[in-house]
Amino acid sequence: MILNRRSLLTTALTLGATKAFPGMSFAQARPLVFATFTGSWEEAHKAVLVPAFRKANADAAIVLDPMLSVDQIAKVNAAKANPPIDVMLHDPGPALVAVGQDLVEPYPVEKSAYYKDLIAEAQEPMGPAPFFQVVGLTYNPEAVKTPPTSWADLWKPEFKGRVGITNLNSTLGTGWLVEIAKMRGGSETNVDPGFKALEELKPNLAAVAANPGALATLFQQGQIDISPGNFNAIQILKARGVPVEFVAPKEGAIAFKTTIHIVKNSPNRELAFKLIEAAMTPEVQTTLMNPPYLIVPTNSKVTMGGEIARVLAKDTTELKKKFVFQDWKKINEQRSAWIERFNREIKI
């Protein structure tokens, strides 16, 4: 038997779980595994959500496993009967895929204390949406003296070799492709104008990041000056002193829900439910709304304030009026083909 650091860590955590839950069989007694996203999401959940969950649940064992949604789905699909993940976090497109492939359970709404407090748009019976994300333009104000106002600014000659984007495995990358396609006459079902625009963008591209977290790192390393980006992702960079700002483009920033799901056949179903309950509490949502995380809340009992109210919207009603919501059911129909095309054609 080969023992490595990962197997030793897993063993230690499993023993801890057995101690915490003496009624569990050994097969069941592994820690709750929460697949969050990389970067700012991982940091926010590690600092706020996980401690709140553990405090409310006798210091229950939990492991964060950060990865993209597509990787979460692949991992669960590979072991449906004994999934290695208990809780998945998804943007709208992957959430539809996870539900369509029967990988998640209906949320037990009837026993939830907080589901009814979510705004109507966040009440998803297959997995509520405790968070809202907003995608616009991010830039380094020390290098970009005139703040950008449009997606089209990324093509300006002055940004030659200074633009960053993500690949299409991320919701950020795919959602942005759809918006630049729309800017040039396309739609959720026709992104050819978007791919033509990407071809024209190549002289300006400094990097194609693997995910939003890696994109944020490029700002930190000074390798890019401007990119499409998540509002909340840059807040942690700002808190670290990285010069970066966010602006909503005149075409409208992209807004999408982030849902959280109990994986079907999870051996930790009850703890998974309790983690999701913790994510919906006013206390956790208020903390995540404040610096450095600035994640848009969906609990109607949380009043928007601070930077979110100043930059994005003073409440969810204004948010829904100002921002672009995409049709992810249509996007999903062709997304795999778009990812293959992007990987084949967009190389720098």
Short mmCIF file of C-alpha atoms in Angstrom, two decimals:
data_model
loop_
_atom_site.label_atom_id
_atom_site.label_comp_id
_atom_site.label_asym_id
_atom_site.label_seq_id
_atom_site.Cartn_x
_atom_site.Cartn_y
_atom_site.Cartn_z
CA MET A 1 0.00 0.00 0.00
CA ILE A 2 1.40 3.38 -0.98
CA LEU A 3 0.83 6.17 1.52
CA ASN A 4 1.21 9.72 0.34
CA ARG A 5 0.39 13.08 1.89
CA ARG A 6 -3.13 13.13 0.43
CA SER A 7 -4.04 9.63 1.66
CA LEU A 8 -2.65 10.40 5.11
CA LEU A 9 -4.67 13.62 5.24
CA THR A 10 -7.81 11.81 4.12
CA THR A 11 -7.29 9.13 6.75
CA ALA A 12 -6.80 11.72 9.47
CA LEU A 13 -9.91 13.62 8.47
CA THR A 14 -11.93 10.42 8.26
CA LEU A 15 -10.91 9.42 11.76
CA GLY A 16 -11.88 12.88 12.91
CA ALA A 17 -15.27 12.48 11.32
CA THR A 18 -15.77 9.10 13.01
CA LYS A 19 -15.05 10.71 16.36
CA ALA A 20 -17.39 13.60 15.65
CA PHE A 21 -20.21 11.31 14.48
CA PRO A 22 -19.97 8.03 16.41
CA GLY A 23 -23.17 6.73 14.82
CA MET A 24 -21.58 6.65 11.38
CA SER A 25 -20.18 3.53 9.80
CA PHE A 26 -16.56 3.72 8.70
CA ALA A 27 -17.66 3.78 5.04
CA GLN A 28 -19.80 6.85 5.70
CA ALA A 29 -17.37 8.58 7.97
CA ARG A 30 -15.51 10.85 5.69
CA PRO A 31 -15.61 14.63 6.03
CA LEU A 32 -18.17 16.68 4.20
CA VAL A 33 -16.60 17.63 0.86
CA PHE A 34 -17.64 21.01 -0.52
CA ALA A 35 -16.57 21.73 -4.09
CA THR A 36 -16.31 25.50 -4.25
CA PHE A 37 -14.68 27.61 -6.95
CA THR A 38 -11.04 28.63 -7.01
CA GLY A 39 -9.68 32.04 -6.09
CA SER A 40 -11.82 34.54 -4.22
CA TRP A 41 -14.67 32.06 -3.75
CA GLU A 42 -12.42 29.58 -2.02
CA GLU A 43 -11.03 32.33 0.20
CA ALA A 44 -14.48 33.69 1.08
CA HIS A 45 -15.92 30.29 1.89
CA LYS A 46 -12.86 29.25 3.88
CA ALA A 47 -12.96 32.46 5.94
CA VAL A 48 -16.71 32.90 6.45
CA LEU A 49 -18.99 30.03 5.41
CA VAL A 50 -16.96 27.10 6.72
CA PRO A 51 -16.43 28.60 10.22
CA ALA A 52 -20.15 29.46 10.45
CA PHE A 53 -21.09 25.91 9.44
CA ARG A 54 -18.67 24.32 11.91
CA LYS A 55 -19.81 26.59 14.75
CA ALA A 56 -23.44 25.57 14.19
CA ASN A 57 -22.65 21.87 13.78
CA ALA A 58 -20.36 20.75 16.60
CA ASP A 59 -17.15 21.47 14.68
CA ALA A 60 -18.11 18.97 11.96
CA ALA A 61 -15.32 17.85 9.65
CA ILE A 62 -15.39 19.56 6.25
CA VAL A 63 -12.98 19.78 3.33
CA LEU A 64 -12.99 22.43 0.61
CA ASP A 65 -12.19 21.01 -2.82
CA PRO A 66 -11.89 24.04 -5.16
CA MET A 67 -12.43 23.42 -8.87
CA LEU A 68 -14.40 24.59 -11.89
CA SER A 69 -18.01 23.47 -12.29
CA VAL A 70 -17.19 21.33 -15.32
CA ASP A 71 -14.64 19.43 -13.24
CA GLN A 72 -17.12 18.99 -10.36
CA ILE A 73 -19.62 17.45 -12.76
CA ALA A 74 -17.02 15.16 -14.31
CA LYS A 75 -15.85 13.99 -10.89
CA VAL A 76 -19.37 13.18 -9.67
CA ASN A 77 -20.31 11.56 -12.96
CA ALA A 78 -17.33 9.23 -12.66
CA ALA A 79 -18.59 7.85 -9.31
CA LYS A 80 -22.35 8.41 -9.14
CA ALA A 81 -23.02 5.62 -6.65
CA ASN A 82 -20.36 6.81 -4.21
CA PRO A 83 -19.67 10.44 -5.10
CA PRO A 84 -16.44 11.99 -3.78
CA ILE A 85 -18.21 15.36 -3.42
CA ASP A 86 -21.21 16.14 -1.16
CA VAL A 87 -21.95 19.75 -2.09
CA MET A 88 -21.47 21.33 -5.52
CA LEU A 89 -21.40 25.03 -6.39
CA HIS A 90 -22.55 26.01 -9.87
CA ASP A 91 -23.19 28.93 -12.15
CA PRO A 92 -26.39 28.80 -14.26
CA GLY A 93 -25.05 26.72 -17.18
CA PRO A 94 -23.40 23.94 -15.20
CA ALA A 95 -26.37 23.88 -12.78
CA LEU A 96 -28.66 22.97 -15.66
CA VAL A 97 -26.23 20.23 -16.69
CA ALA A 98 -25.99 18.81 -13.15
CA VAL A 99 -29.78 18.71 -12.82
CA GLY A 100 -30.22 17.30 -16.32
CA GLN A 101 -27.75 14.49 -15.61
CA ASP A 102 -29.51 13.61 -12.33
CA LEU A 103 -26.45 14.39 -10.21
CA VAL A 104 -28.18 16.44 -7.50
CA GLU A 105 -31.10 16.01 -5.11
CA PRO A 106 -34.09 18.32 -4.74
CA TYR A 107 -33.44 20.74 -1.90
CA PRO A 108 -35.57 19.84 1.16
CA VAL A 109 -37.37 23.17 1.08
CA GLU A 110 -39.97 22.06 3.63
CA LYS A 111 -37.44 21.85 6.45
CA SER A 112 -35.34 24.88 5.46
CA ALA A 113 -35.41 27.88 7.80
CA TYR A 114 -34.05 30.32 5.20
CA TYR A 115 -35.17 29.27 1.70
CA LYS A 116 -38.38 31.31 1.95
CA ASP A 117 -36.34 34.45 2.73
CA LEU A 118 -34.42 34.33 -0.55
CA ILE A 119 -35.55 36.61 -3.35
CA ALA A 120 -37.82 34.80 -5.80
CA GLU A 121 -35.08 34.49 -8.45
CA ALA A 122 -32.85 32.66 -5.97
CA GLN A 123 -35.46 30.08 -4.92
CA GLU A 124 -34.32 27.15 -7.04
CA PRO A 125 -35.87 23.87 -5.82
CA MET A 126 -32.94 21.77 -7.08
CA GLY A 127 -30.44 23.95 -5.24
CA PRO A 128 -30.94 27.51 -3.92
CA ALA A 129 -28.80 30.46 -5.03
CA PRO A 130 -27.22 32.07 -1.96
CA PHE A 131 -25.00 34.29 -4.14
CA PHE A 132 -25.22 36.58 -7.15
CA GLN A 133 -22.23 37.31 -9.41
CA VAL A 134 -21.64 40.29 -11.66
CA VAL A 135 -19.15 40.38 -14.55
CA GLY A 136 -17.84 43.61 -16.03
CA LEU A 137 -14.50 45.17 -16.94
CA THR A 138 -11.56 45.11 -14.54
CA TYR A 139 -8.47 47.24 -15.05
CA ASN A 140 -5.30 48.53 -13.44
CA PRO A 141 -5.91 52.26 -12.81
CA GLU A 142 -2.17 52.95 -12.63
CA ALA A 143 -1.71 51.72 -16.20
CA VAL A 144 -5.12 52.58 -17.65
CA LYS A 145 -5.59 56.30 -17.02
CA THR A 146 -8.98 56.60 -18.73
CA PRO A 147 -11.41 54.05 -17.28
CA PRO A 148 -12.90 51.76 -19.95
CA THR A 149 -16.59 52.13 -20.75
CA SER A 150 -17.27 49.32 -23.23
CA TRP A 151 -16.30 45.73 -23.99
CA ALA A 152 -14.99 47.21 -27.26
CA ASP A 153 -12.23 49.04 -25.38
CA LEU A 154 -10.32 45.76 -25.06
CA TRP A 155 -9.52 46.00 -28.78
CA LYS A 156 -7.86 49.44 -28.51
CA PRO A 157 -4.26 49.47 -29.86
CA GLU A 158 -3.00 50.99 -26.60
CA PHE A 159 -3.71 47.65 -24.88
CA LYS A 160 -1.52 45.60 -27.22
CA GLY A 161 -0.18 42.64 -25.24
CA ARG A 162 -1.93 43.74 -22.02
CA VAL A 163 -5.38 42.08 -22.18
CA GLY A 164 -6.31 38.95 -20.23
CA ILE A 165 -9.28 36.64 -20.76
CA THR A 166 -10.30 33.18 -19.50
CA ASN A 167 -11.00 30.09 -21.53
CA LEU A 168 -14.57 28.94 -22.03
CA ASN A 169 -14.54 26.28 -19.30
CA SER A 170 -15.48 29.07 -16.91
CA THR A 171 -18.87 30.77 -16.85
CA LEU A 172 -17.01 34.07 -17.02
CA GLY A 173 -15.35 33.08 -20.30
CA THR A 174 -18.47 31.71 -21.97
CA GLY A 175 -20.73 34.50 -20.73
CA TRP A 176 -18.31 37.12 -22.01
CA LEU A 177 -18.05 35.44 -25.43
CA VAL A 178 -21.84 35.66 -25.74
CA GLU A 179 -21.79 39.37 -24.88
CA ILE A 180 -19.11 40.26 -27.46
CA ALA A 181 -21.04 38.19 -29.99
CA LYS A 182 -24.15 40.27 -29.18
CA MET A 183 -22.08 43.45 -29.52
CA ARG A 184 -21.39 42.42 -33.13
CA GLY A 185 -24.86 41.19 -34.03
CA GLY A 186 -24.77 37.66 -32.60
CA SER A 187 -26.74 36.01 -29.79
CA GLU A 188 -26.85 33.05 -27.40
CA THR A 189 -27.36 30.82 -30.43
CA ASN A 190 -24.86 32.52 -32.77
CA VAL A 191 -21.41 33.28 -31.39
CA ASP A 192 -19.59 33.34 -34.75
CA PRO A 193 -19.26 37.15 -34.52
CA GLY A 194 -17.72 36.63 -31.09
CA PHE A 195 -15.10 34.21 -32.39
CA LYS A 196 -14.29 36.64 -35.21
CA ALA A 197 -13.83 39.36 -32.57
CA LEU A 198 -11.54 37.06 -30.54
CA GLU A 199 -9.39 36.51 -33.62
CA GLU A 200 -9.03 40.27 -33.95
CA LEU A 201 -8.18 40.54 -30.26
CA LYS A 202 -5.12 38.25 -30.47
CA PRO A 203 -2.54 41.08 -30.85
CA ASN A 204 -3.79 42.52 -27.55
CA LEU A 205 -3.91 39.22 -25.65
CA ALA A 206 -1.25 38.71 -23.01
CA ALA A 207 -2.77 35.54 -21.55
CA VAL A 208 -5.70 33.14 -21.61
CA ALA A 209 -6.21 32.16 -17.98
CA ALA A 210 -7.43 28.70 -17.02
CA ASN A 211 -10.03 30.12 -14.62
CA PRO A 212 -11.09 33.41 -12.96
CA GLY A 213 -8.73 32.80 -10.04
CA ALA A 214 -5.78 32.53 -12.41
CA LEU A 215 -6.96 35.68 -14.17
CA ALA A 216 -6.85 37.57 -10.88
CA THR A 217 -3.32 36.30 -10.31
CA LEU A 218 -2.25 37.83 -13.63
CA PHE A 219 -3.29 41.26 -12.33
CA GLN A 220 -1.37 40.62 -9.14
CA GLN A 221 1.75 39.69 -11.12
CA GLY A 222 1.42 42.74 -13.37
CA GLN A 223 1.09 40.62 -16.51
CA ILE A 224 -2.18 42.21 -17.67
CA ASP A 225 -3.81 45.63 -17.34
CA ILE A 226 -7.40 44.99 -18.41
CA SER A 227 -9.84 42.07 -18.73
CA PRO A 228 -13.42 40.95 -18.31
CA GLY A 229 -13.76 39.97 -14.66
CA ASN A 230 -15.98 39.18 -11.68
CA PHE A 231 -16.84 42.08 -9.39
CA ASN A 232 -16.17 40.18 -6.20
CA ALA A 233 -12.96 38.59 -7.49
CA ILE A 234 -11.14 41.91 -7.67
CA GLN A 235 -12.17 42.96 -4.17
CA ILE A 236 -9.76 40.56 -2.52
CA LEU A 237 -7.02 41.85 -4.83
CA LYS A 238 -7.83 45.42 -3.79
CA ALA A 239 -7.68 44.40 -0.14
CA ARG A 240 -4.15 43.12 -0.79
CA GLY A 241 -3.16 46.45 -2.28
CA VAL A 242 -3.23 45.36 -5.91
CA PRO A 243 -4.22 48.35 -8.11
CA VAL A 244 -7.41 47.15 -9.80
CA GLU A 245 -10.88 48.62 -10.36
CA PHE A 246 -14.24 47.38 -11.70
CA VAL A 247 -16.60 49.14 -14.08
CA ALA A 248 -19.88 48.02 -15.65
CA PRO A 249 -19.62 48.37 -19.47
CA LYS A 250 -22.23 50.45 -21.26
CA GLU A 251 -23.56 47.28 -22.91
CA GLY A 252 -24.51 46.06 -19.41
CA ALA A 253 -22.60 43.91 -16.96
CA ILE A 254 -23.45 40.22 -16.88
CA ALA A 255 -25.31 38.97 -13.81
CA PHE A 256 -25.84 35.34 -12.91
CA LYS A 257 -26.91 33.25 -9.97
CA THR A 258 -24.58 30.87 -8.17
CA THR A 259 -26.50 27.86 -6.88
CA ILE A 260 -25.44 25.30 -4.28
CA HIS A 261 -26.56 21.64 -4.45
CA ILE A 262 -26.70 18.43 -2.45
CA VAL A 263 -25.05 15.71 -4.54
CA LYS A 264 -27.22 12.64 -5.13
CA ASN A 265 -26.12 9.58 -3.10
CA SER A 266 -24.02 11.72 -0.77
CA PRO A 267 -23.24 9.85 2.48
CA ASN A 268 -23.29 13.24 4.20
CA ARG A 269 -26.73 14.40 3.07
CA GLU A 270 -27.73 16.01 6.38
CA LEU A 271 -24.47 17.89 6.80
CA ALA A 272 -24.69 19.01 3.17
CA PHE A 273 -28.12 20.47 3.94
CA LYS A 274 -26.76 22.25 7.00
CA LEU A 275 -23.88 23.77 5.02
CA ILE A 276 -26.35 25.18 2.49
CA GLU A 277 -28.55 26.47 5.30
CA ALA A 278 -25.51 28.29 6.72
CA ALA A 279 -24.87 29.88 3.32
CA MET A 280 -28.39 31.37 3.30
CA THR A 281 -28.32 32.90 6.80
CA PRO A 282 -28.45 36.71 7.03
CA GLU A 283 -25.29 36.61 9.16
CA VAL A 284 -23.16 34.79 6.57
CA GLN A 285 -24.61 36.75 3.66
CA THR A 286 -24.02 40.08 5.44
CA THR A 287 -20.41 39.16 6.20
CA LEU A 288 -19.80 38.05 2.62
CA MET A 289 -21.35 41.30 1.34
CA ASN A 290 -18.77 43.37 3.22
CA PRO A 291 -15.07 43.87 2.33
CA PRO A 292 -13.00 42.14 1.23
CA TYR A 293 -15.47 39.69 -0.34
CA LEU A 294 -18.34 41.90 -1.60
CA ILE A 295 -20.52 38.99 -2.75
CA VAL A 296 -24.01 40.12 -3.72
CA PRO A 297 -26.54 38.67 -1.21
CA THR A 298 -29.86 37.01 -2.13
CA ASN A 299 -31.50 36.85 1.32
CA SER A 300 -34.22 39.52 1.26
CA LYS A 301 -33.54 40.32 4.91
CA VAL A 302 -30.04 41.57 4.05
CA THR A 303 -29.93 45.23 3.02
CA MET A 304 -27.38 45.96 0.29
CA GLY A 305 -24.79 48.45 1.38
CA GLY A 306 -21.23 49.67 1.04
CA GLU A 307 -19.38 49.16 -2.25
CA ILE A 308 -22.11 46.91 -3.66
CA ALA A 309 -24.76 49.62 -3.21
CA ARG A 310 -22.38 52.29 -4.55
CA VAL A 311 -21.03 50.46 -7.63
CA LEU A 312 -23.65 47.86 -8.56
CA ALA A 313 -27.15 48.52 -7.25
CA LYS A 314 -28.86 49.70 -4.08
CA ASP A 315 -31.21 46.69 -4.08
CA THR A 316 -32.10 43.62 -6.12
CA THR A 317 -34.83 45.48 -8.00
CA GLU A 318 -32.27 47.92 -9.39
CA LEU A 319 -29.84 45.08 -10.03
CA LYS A 320 -32.38 43.27 -12.20
CA LYS A 321 -33.04 46.44 -14.20
CA LYS A 322 -29.40 47.37 -14.83
CA PHE A 323 -27.74 44.08 -15.67
CA VAL A 324 -27.78 41.50 -18.44
CA PHE A 325 -29.18 38.05 -17.71
CA GLN A 326 -28.29 35.39 -20.29
CA ASP A 327 -30.27 32.38 -21.51
CA TRP A 328 -28.09 29.52 -20.29
CA LYS A 329 -30.46 26.87 -21.54
CA LYS A 330 -29.70 28.04 -25.09
CA ILE A 331 -26.00 28.52 -24.32
CA ASN A 332 -25.67 24.97 -22.98
CA GLU A 333 -26.94 23.51 -26.24
CA GLN A 334 -23.72 24.53 -28.01
CA ARG A 335 -21.26 25.22 -25.21
CA SER A 336 -19.18 22.04 -25.60
CA ALA A 337 -18.63 22.80 -29.29
CA TRP A 338 -17.66 26.38 -28.44
CA ILE A 339 -15.11 25.17 -25.88
CA GLU A 340 -13.53 22.82 -28.44
CA ARG A 341 -13.44 25.59 -31.04
CA PHE A 342 -11.94 28.06 -28.57
CA ASN A 343 -9.21 25.62 -27.52
CA ARG A 344 -8.43 24.93 -31.17
CA GLU A 345 -8.45 28.50 -32.47
CA ILE A 346 -7.52 30.85 -29.65
CA LYS A 347 -3.85 30.31 -28.92
CA ILE A 348 -1.24 32.94 -28.20
#
